[in-house]
Short mmCIF file of C-alpha atoms in Angstrom, two decimals:
data_model
loop_
_atom_site.label_atom_id
_atom_site.label_comp_id
_atom_site.label_asym_id
_atom_site.label_seq_id
_atom_site.Cartn_x
_atom_site.Cartn_y
_atom_site.Cartn_z
CA MET A 218 0.41 -0.19 0.02
CA ASP A 219 1.09 3.35 -0.67
CA ARG A 220 2.55 5.12 2.16
CA PRO A 221 0.95 8.76 2.78
CA PRO A 222 2.58 11.65 1.08
CA LEU A 223 3.05 13.45 4.63
CA THR A 224 4.89 11.02 5.70
CA VAL A 225 7.03 10.38 2.52
CA LEU A 226 7.71 14.39 2.27
CA ARG A 227 8.95 14.43 5.67
CA GLU A 228 11.62 11.37 5.49
CA ARG A 229 12.64 13.69 2.51
CA LEU A 230 13.03 17.21 4.31
CA ALA A 231 14.60 14.55 7.32
CA ALA A 232 17.19 13.35 4.69
CA ASP A 233 17.79 16.96 3.63
CA GLY A 234 18.08 17.93 7.27
CA LEU A 235 14.96 19.77 7.73
CA GLU A 236 13.28 18.32 10.99
CA ALA A 237 9.88 18.52 11.03
CA THR A 238 6.43 17.62 12.72
CA GLU A 239 3.02 16.55 12.12
CA SER A 240 0.14 18.51 13.28
CA LEU A 241 -3.46 17.93 11.99
CA GLY A 242 -2.61 16.72 8.56
CA LEU A 243 0.19 19.95 8.02
CA LEU A 244 3.90 19.27 8.64
CA VAL A 245 5.27 21.68 11.26
CA MET A 246 8.73 23.35 10.60
CA GLU A 247 10.28 25.43 13.12
CA LEU A 248 14.13 27.24 12.91
CA PRO A 249 15.59 30.58 13.37
CA ALA A 250 14.50 33.87 11.36
CA PRO A 251 18.36 34.28 9.91
CA GLU A 252 17.61 30.26 7.96
CA LEU A 253 14.36 31.69 6.76
CA LEU A 254 15.46 32.36 3.30
CA ALA A 255 18.15 29.52 2.80
CA THR A 256 15.51 27.06 3.79
CA VAL A 257 12.40 28.05 2.22
CA GLU A 258 14.44 28.75 -1.07
CA GLY A 259 15.22 24.58 -0.36
CA LEU A 260 11.44 24.18 -0.19
CA LYS A 261 10.64 25.61 -3.33
CA SER A 262 13.10 24.39 -5.47
CA ARG A 263 14.26 20.60 -4.05
CA HIS A 264 10.58 19.94 -2.16
CA GLY A 265 8.27 20.95 -4.45
CA PHE A 266 6.41 23.04 -2.18
CA ASP A 267 5.81 25.78 -5.15
CA LEU A 268 2.47 28.11 -3.56
CA PHE A 269 2.67 30.87 -1.07
CA LEU A 270 -0.66 30.37 0.97
CA ASP A 271 -0.01 32.85 3.61
CA VAL A 272 2.36 34.78 6.08
CA THR A 273 1.22 36.07 9.21
CA ALA A 274 2.61 36.53 12.85
CA VAL A 275 1.45 35.69 16.88
CA ASP A 276 2.17 38.72 19.28
CA TRP A 277 3.45 37.00 22.73
CA PRO A 278 3.49 40.52 24.77
CA GLU A 279 5.02 38.48 27.51
CA ARG A 280 7.76 36.38 25.88
CA GLN A 281 11.33 36.88 24.18
CA PRO A 282 11.50 37.24 21.64
CA ARG A 283 7.88 38.47 21.12
CA PHE A 284 6.59 37.38 17.33
CA ASP A 285 6.52 34.63 15.52
CA VAL A 286 5.89 34.94 12.33
CA VAL A 287 3.79 31.94 10.62
CA TYR A 288 4.26 30.73 6.84
CA HIS A 289 2.59 28.33 5.10
CA PHE A 290 3.35 26.44 1.86
CA TYR A 291 1.78 23.70 -0.36
CA ALA A 292 3.20 21.53 -2.51
CA SER A 293 0.79 21.03 -5.77
CA ARG A 294 2.23 17.96 -6.47
CA GLU A 295 1.92 15.92 -3.39
CA HIS A 296 -1.07 18.32 -2.26
CA VAL A 297 1.03 18.63 1.33
CA ARG A 298 0.61 21.76 3.33
CA LEU A 299 3.74 22.94 5.64
CA ARG A 300 3.62 25.39 8.45
CA LEU A 301 7.02 27.37 8.94
CA LYS A 302 7.34 29.28 11.85
CA THR A 303 10.19 31.43 13.33
CA THR A 304 10.35 34.09 15.76
CA VAL A 305 11.60 37.34 16.08
CA PRO A 306 12.46 40.18 18.82
CA GLY A 307 9.91 43.24 19.83
CA ASP A 308 12.79 45.83 19.53
CA ASP A 309 13.86 44.85 16.11
CA PRO A 310 10.67 42.54 14.39
CA THR A 311 12.80 42.09 10.99
CA VAL A 312 13.12 38.93 8.95
CA ASP A 313 13.89 38.49 5.53
CA SER A 314 10.99 39.00 2.61
CA LEU A 315 9.93 36.01 0.00
CA THR A 316 9.07 37.99 -2.45
CA PRO A 317 12.36 36.84 -4.36
CA LEU A 318 11.07 33.34 -4.55
CA TYR A 319 7.16 33.91 -4.51
CA GLY A 320 5.59 36.83 -6.16
CA SER A 321 2.68 36.48 -4.13
CA ALA A 322 4.41 37.18 -0.69
CA HIS A 323 4.97 40.72 -1.78
CA PHE A 324 0.93 42.02 -0.71
CA MET A 325 0.97 39.34 1.88
CA GLU A 326 3.68 41.14 3.38
CA ARG A 327 2.53 44.42 2.86
CA GLU A 328 -0.67 43.40 5.11
CA CYS A 329 1.67 41.75 7.87
CA HIS A 330 3.38 44.75 7.99
CA GLU A 331 0.51 47.22 8.23
CA LEU A 332 -1.55 45.15 10.61
CA LEU A 333 1.51 43.82 13.16
CA GLY A 334 4.06 45.85 12.01
CA ILE A 335 6.71 42.95 10.83
CA ALA A 336 9.30 44.55 8.75
CA PHE A 337 10.34 42.28 5.77
CA ARG A 338 13.72 43.59 4.69
CA GLY A 339 13.85 43.06 0.69
CA ASN A 340 10.54 44.14 -0.30
CA PRO A 341 10.10 46.44 -2.48
CA ASP A 342 7.06 48.29 -1.42
CA LEU A 343 5.87 48.02 2.32
CA ARG A 344 3.07 50.83 2.15
CA PRO A 345 -0.07 50.12 3.95
CA ILE A 346 -2.75 48.74 1.98
CA LEU A 347 -5.75 47.75 4.14
CA LEU A 348 -6.15 50.76 6.70
CA TYR A 349 -7.01 54.35 5.70
CA GLU A 350 -4.43 56.91 5.22
CA GLY A 351 -3.08 58.98 8.46
CA PHE A 352 -4.19 55.60 10.13
CA THR A 353 -1.67 55.44 13.46
CA GLY A 354 0.01 52.30 15.07
CA HIS A 355 -0.42 48.49 14.19
CA PRO A 356 -4.36 47.83 15.07
CA LEU A 357 -3.56 43.71 15.55
CA ARG A 358 -0.84 44.20 18.30
CA LYS A 359 -1.95 42.92 21.20
CA ASP A 360 -1.07 46.43 23.02
CA TYR A 361 -3.34 48.24 20.46
CA ALA A 362 -5.99 49.16 22.64
CA LYS A 363 -9.30 46.78 21.44
CA ASN A 364 -11.79 50.39 21.52
CA HIS A 365 -9.44 52.59 20.47
CA THR A 366 -10.68 53.85 17.13
CA GLN A 367 -9.57 56.44 14.58
CA PRO A 368 -12.14 57.78 12.92
CA LEU A 369 -12.64 59.77 9.85
CA VAL A 370 -15.17 61.84 10.13
CA ARG A 371 -16.09 64.25 13.10
CA TYR A 372 -18.64 62.16 15.67
CA ARG A 373 -22.19 63.80 15.81
CA ARG A 374 -22.73 62.09 19.65
CA MET B 203 -77.72 67.93 3.28
CA ASP B 204 -78.93 67.98 -0.17
CA THR B 205 -78.01 64.82 -2.15
CA ALA B 206 -80.47 64.99 -4.63
CA GLY B 207 -79.26 63.42 -8.29
CA LYS B 208 -76.52 61.71 -6.33
CA PRO B 209 -76.37 58.67 -4.98
CA ALA B 210 -76.93 58.01 -1.45
CA GLY B 211 -73.95 57.68 0.66
CA ALA B 212 -71.70 59.89 -1.58
CA LEU B 213 -68.54 61.97 -0.29
CA GLU B 214 -69.32 65.84 -0.32
CA TYR B 215 -66.26 66.93 0.87
CA LEU B 216 -63.54 65.87 3.37
CA THR B 217 -62.08 67.65 6.35
CA THR B 218 -58.46 66.72 7.71
CA ARG B 219 -55.04 68.83 8.64
CA LYS B 220 -52.10 69.41 6.09
CA ASP B 221 -49.88 67.93 8.00
CA GLU B 222 -52.26 64.38 8.82
CA LEU B 223 -52.84 64.60 4.59
CA VAL B 224 -48.96 65.12 3.45
CA GLY B 225 -48.01 62.91 6.13
CA TRP B 226 -50.31 60.19 4.80
CA ALA B 227 -49.32 60.62 1.28
CA ARG B 228 -45.52 60.54 2.06
CA LYS B 229 -45.86 57.34 4.51
CA PHE B 230 -46.88 55.09 0.99
CA SER B 231 -44.63 56.56 -1.39
CA LEU B 232 -40.85 56.16 0.34
CA PHE B 233 -37.94 55.59 -2.37
CA PRO B 234 -35.44 53.66 -0.38
CA TYR B 235 -31.68 54.13 -1.26
CA PRO B 236 -30.21 50.65 -0.10
CA PHE B 237 -26.99 51.81 1.49
CA VAL B 238 -25.85 47.69 1.24
CA THR B 239 -22.41 46.51 2.80
CA ALA B 240 -22.46 43.23 4.67
CA CYS B 241 -24.71 39.88 5.01
CA CYS B 242 -27.80 41.46 6.16
CA ALA B 243 -27.89 42.25 2.09
CA MET B 244 -29.24 38.47 1.99
CA GLU B 245 -31.96 39.51 4.80
CA PHE B 246 -32.56 42.68 2.98
CA MET B 247 -33.69 41.06 -0.77
CA SER B 248 -36.01 38.26 1.33
CA VAL B 249 -37.91 40.86 2.88
CA SER B 250 -37.75 43.15 -0.68
CA SER B 251 -38.97 40.04 -2.63
CA THR B 252 -42.21 38.05 -3.11
CA LEU B 253 -42.90 36.00 0.32
CA TYR B 254 -42.56 39.51 2.82
CA ASP B 255 -42.91 42.21 -0.19
CA THR B 256 -42.43 45.62 1.52
CA ASP B 257 -44.20 46.84 -2.01
CA ARG B 258 -47.44 46.35 0.69
CA PHE B 259 -45.93 49.16 2.48
CA GLY B 260 -45.02 51.32 -0.48
CA ALA B 261 -41.54 51.05 -0.41
CA ALA B 262 -40.16 48.55 -2.77
CA LEU B 263 -38.66 50.73 -5.74
CA PRO B 264 -35.03 51.12 -4.77
CA ARG B 265 -33.28 54.18 -6.29
CA PHE B 266 -29.78 53.26 -7.13
CA THR B 267 -29.10 57.31 -6.63
CA PRO B 268 -29.37 59.12 -3.21
CA ARG B 269 -30.63 62.26 -5.09
CA GLN B 270 -34.19 60.46 -6.51
CA SER B 271 -34.20 58.77 -2.98
CA ASP B 272 -35.96 59.60 0.69
CA LEU B 273 -34.76 56.55 2.81
CA LEU B 274 -31.63 55.50 3.90
CA MET B 275 -31.69 52.04 4.05
CA VAL B 276 -27.76 51.32 5.62
CA VAL B 277 -28.11 47.41 6.10
CA GLY B 278 -24.87 45.95 6.95
CA THR B 279 -21.29 46.78 8.89
CA VAL B 280 -19.79 50.64 8.01
CA THR B 281 -16.18 50.45 8.64
CA HIS B 282 -14.54 53.86 9.49
CA LYS B 283 -12.64 53.84 5.89
CA GLN B 284 -16.30 53.94 4.43
CA ALA B 285 -18.10 56.25 7.16
CA PRO B 286 -17.32 59.70 5.04
CA ILE B 287 -19.10 57.87 1.68
CA LEU B 288 -21.48 56.97 3.82
CA LYS B 289 -22.26 60.84 5.04
CA LYS B 290 -21.45 61.94 1.71
CA VAL B 291 -24.96 60.08 0.55
CA TYR B 292 -26.77 61.15 3.36
CA GLU B 293 -26.36 64.80 2.37
CA GLN B 294 -27.04 64.15 -0.89
CA MET B 295 -29.95 63.41 -0.25
CA CYS B 296 -32.88 66.06 -0.55
CA GLU B 297 -35.22 66.77 2.39
CA PRO B 298 -37.37 64.78 3.68
CA LYS B 299 -35.18 62.17 4.66
CA TRP B 300 -35.10 59.52 6.74
CA VAL B 301 -32.86 56.63 7.54
CA ILE B 302 -32.94 53.17 8.67
CA ALA B 303 -30.37 51.24 10.21
CA PHE B 304 -31.00 47.82 9.44
CA GLY B 305 -29.06 45.38 11.60
CA VAL B 306 -26.94 45.25 14.61
CA CYS B 307 -23.94 46.51 13.22
CA ALA B 308 -25.66 49.57 11.54
CA THR B 309 -27.08 49.87 14.58
CA SER B 310 -24.10 49.63 17.08
CA GLY B 311 -21.61 48.31 15.61
CA GLY B 312 -22.65 44.93 17.13
CA PHE B 313 -20.25 42.80 17.77
CA TYR B 314 -17.32 44.59 15.80
CA GLN B 315 -16.19 46.68 18.86
CA ASN B 316 -12.44 47.43 17.01
CA TYR B 317 -10.14 49.27 15.43
CA ALA B 318 -11.69 48.87 11.83
CA ALA B 319 -16.01 49.22 12.42
CA LEU B 320 -17.93 52.06 13.25
CA ASP B 321 -19.76 51.45 16.19
CA GLY B 322 -23.31 52.53 14.99
CA ILE B 323 -24.15 54.82 12.58
CA ASP B 324 -25.71 57.50 14.44
CA ARG B 325 -21.90 58.95 15.36
CA VAL B 326 -22.20 60.23 11.70
CA ILE B 327 -25.89 60.57 10.40
CA PRO B 328 -29.14 60.90 12.24
CA VAL B 329 -31.32 57.70 12.49
CA ASP B 330 -34.99 57.15 12.66
CA ILE B 331 -35.59 53.86 12.92
CA TYR B 332 -32.99 51.05 14.49
CA ILE B 333 -33.87 47.64 13.53
CA PRO B 334 -32.06 44.73 15.61
CA GLY B 335 -31.21 41.48 14.89
CA CYS B 336 -28.12 39.69 13.43
CA PRO B 337 -29.73 39.37 10.89
CA PRO B 338 -33.35 41.24 11.68
CA ARG B 339 -35.65 39.02 10.68
CA PRO B 340 -37.87 39.89 8.14
CA GLU B 341 -40.94 40.56 10.47
CA THR B 342 -38.54 42.70 12.26
CA VAL B 343 -37.78 44.50 9.30
CA ILE B 344 -41.54 44.93 8.42
CA ASP B 345 -41.93 46.03 12.09
CA GLY B 346 -39.49 49.11 11.78
CA ILE B 347 -40.73 50.32 7.91
CA MET B 348 -44.01 50.27 10.11
CA ALA B 349 -43.12 52.03 13.00
CA LEU B 350 -41.10 54.58 10.28
CA GLN B 351 -44.83 55.02 8.60
CA ASP B 352 -46.00 55.39 11.71
CA LYS B 353 -43.43 58.60 12.85
CA ILE B 354 -44.03 60.38 9.06
CA ALA B 355 -47.67 60.25 10.02
CA ARG B 356 -47.33 61.84 13.00
CA SER B 357 -44.22 64.80 12.14
CA PRO B 358 -44.78 67.88 10.98
CA HIS B 359 -44.64 68.73 7.43
CA PRO B 360 -43.22 72.08 7.75
CA ILE B 361 -41.90 72.51 4.74
CA VAL B 362 -45.88 72.15 2.68
CA ASN B 363 -46.62 74.46 5.73
CA ASP B 364 -44.38 76.71 4.90
CA ARG B 365 -45.52 76.66 1.61
CA PHE B 366 -49.53 76.80 1.83
#
């Protein structure tokens, strides 16, 4: 009987020196931020993760380092998803941009930069994309007060 | 009263007050402008179409320009980014005009208490009728429209009074 592609891919990654665990039908990898670009380059060129699904970040205000940056990739031949986690400190939340590898990373990194304040080194254009002009702060960070609003129209009550 | 030459029971004259007459006329000719932003739109379609049929209340013909409408129905969540547009649409409408906040998001922001959503359109424009619900049932909407009709019928209509 054929072995599940998730296991096959996991063993192939292990042979390449990449340790991945399985969680709810995904492969999960954690790695330090400086290794990110080289690792993803390998995942794309050697292991078939040809689709960039998502980048987001998680804010842990009491933890050092403060942010998790979470990527999702998809191997369209094997139908396997992979989650890649890395951490960045709160005083310098910078990771390498994946725009040299995946064009679709451009807008998603812009969104993550705007909402969570993660800086993507190498992204050519990190202007705000969803919020309106004049909005200050990063609303999805935990220290952005829940009820803090920045209205564009003067309130009548 | 001389009824010779006329059928029995014919109406010869009627007394009423101007405000009542004008209000009665206006409450059955509402021209809604649907400012539809979110999922409440589905319920708005349901209440507009055959089964519940707002045409029975004279509020069936949506005008897709605010300049031809006198009832602004704000259906769905309004964000801070969208608030200037809503205000401009309201300001383009001619008097007399009324506003219905359709659903809990337009009424109070609903469960969106965050950086993005406006917590109730009455922060920006005056509202006559609030219809609660997420989404409101068609019966609730019809109740709201009837409440608006009552309000129109009871209120003075000063533009007409000035002129006549």
